[in-house]
Phi, psi and omega in degrees: 000162174231146172226133184069020190060016170232154203296128178280100193251124163259119175245141189199166166237111189281003168281342167311337196300280233286146169071025179215206200278173186272144176257131174302152170152163173327231195165171196288193201224222200180152183188195171196120185243147188285149185285170202213145151038248201278003199261145178249130173251167180217145190279180189284344180244018177250171187268155171286160169258152181101159187235193177294164184304117179297179192255010170227148195291334203050231193255017187279335192084339185256108182308138188069005170251143173256012180093338152320058195297103185239123183277127172263141178194166163254115191277007168225057175229055173304119037240023170283313185202125181195147175270125173317176184284323178284343178111341185268166167285119181229174180147178172287325178271353160284316170292324173291325167300329174286337181291314200281330172298306183300327175293344197242340195083014183285170172264099169299111176244089184301136176214104186287131186236164155303117187299323163302019183225359196295305200302312200286330189296298192313314196276344180270355180088346190290343154232158173280311189224177167234090195246080180202078203046049200272103171295123185274337178306137187084346181233017188300321196281343190269335181228178165254102185257158162289164165313158168299123165250352177216146149295163172189168169209142179274142165231169185255119185250151188204166174284136185327310165320325209292153187267344174304110193243331188222169169308330181286344192278355183287349186292143163088010185251158178272122189230158187203128170226189186269131159344128162051030177294186153293316177309314196285324182291318170312294191292349186267163184310123192077017195263165161281355171243031192292340184276323178274335168299313172309321180301343176312159162285308166197148174262075187302150158222165186229172182272331165214170190277351162314295171298341184280329171276326164316280172340279168342289162320298197291344175109338193288320181241157186270318197213166181223140178251122191200172193284141156325285178307329182288325187299304174308315185303298190308312174294320175064246197256029191249020173310351161283344172269317183246171175212165175244111178319114173328321194265094173312165179274322194188163152230139179249208142212139178287145182209150178286123153285120172242158175290142192281081174224171173313318188299302193298312178311317176284352176277320180311306189289328183275337169305305184304295178330304176297320171311325182289319186285338172285314166298324182304306184284008184095343192293321178281344173279330180289327171305299200291314168329310180297336210234026184299324193269011175260359178100004192267135173216128159322306187316336158270357156313123195251333203281138192293147163327148167284000000 
């Protein structure tokens, strides 16, 4: 995409990540793999199938897991999870989940959720995991995570005509972000950017970013705090109407989150192993390339090789 006539370029070294400091940068992606065999899919208008993880391990080798892999995701969070043109659930993270299930012979069940209900659904066993551009930083003690697989950053989007050009310019402005989002955590009391958030005239939340962009366009808000690739997706072909500030709010990393139980820990390790295999066989690169125009780059993939 372009801003003010100049290409918006991200530079980075994806090898700088693991088990150290965070690297500033962009983010994850989107893609499409055909389903196979035992996998199940459901359209946006159809009910998801299956029940929560069972009490028996059946043939999965993981105690407590019955092979029905229920992925909790926000269906209005492209490019990670959303409703496709054909009415089915799609997105980079969902396609990765489908590919993992195909490798394991698990039943893949996408389950759209209300983002602020994710913890209750996960801990009650109604979903197996949260896989939807899920930020690790600040949540390490709350979930059994895979190792980080994608780098991401939180950014600010304003109208192209706005005089806001830096984070300091947001003082006294009206800002909106998604309920229970990483951006909200950053800008709220106790967050790494709490001081910045306190300088706003107000910081409001909304269920989805599509509505946030409409509010921004109408002038109800001066800025949107959002994940970089989600910003790219929502801007789309309106690069002449919106711009992303060069200065990011932070850098962070995505992981797949499971309940902090023995079953959750075992599933996290098994999913991580499969993601490494999907990277090795070229599947991850294929998915990243397919959605490169939506802020996706294989260079942001940071999961260590097997």
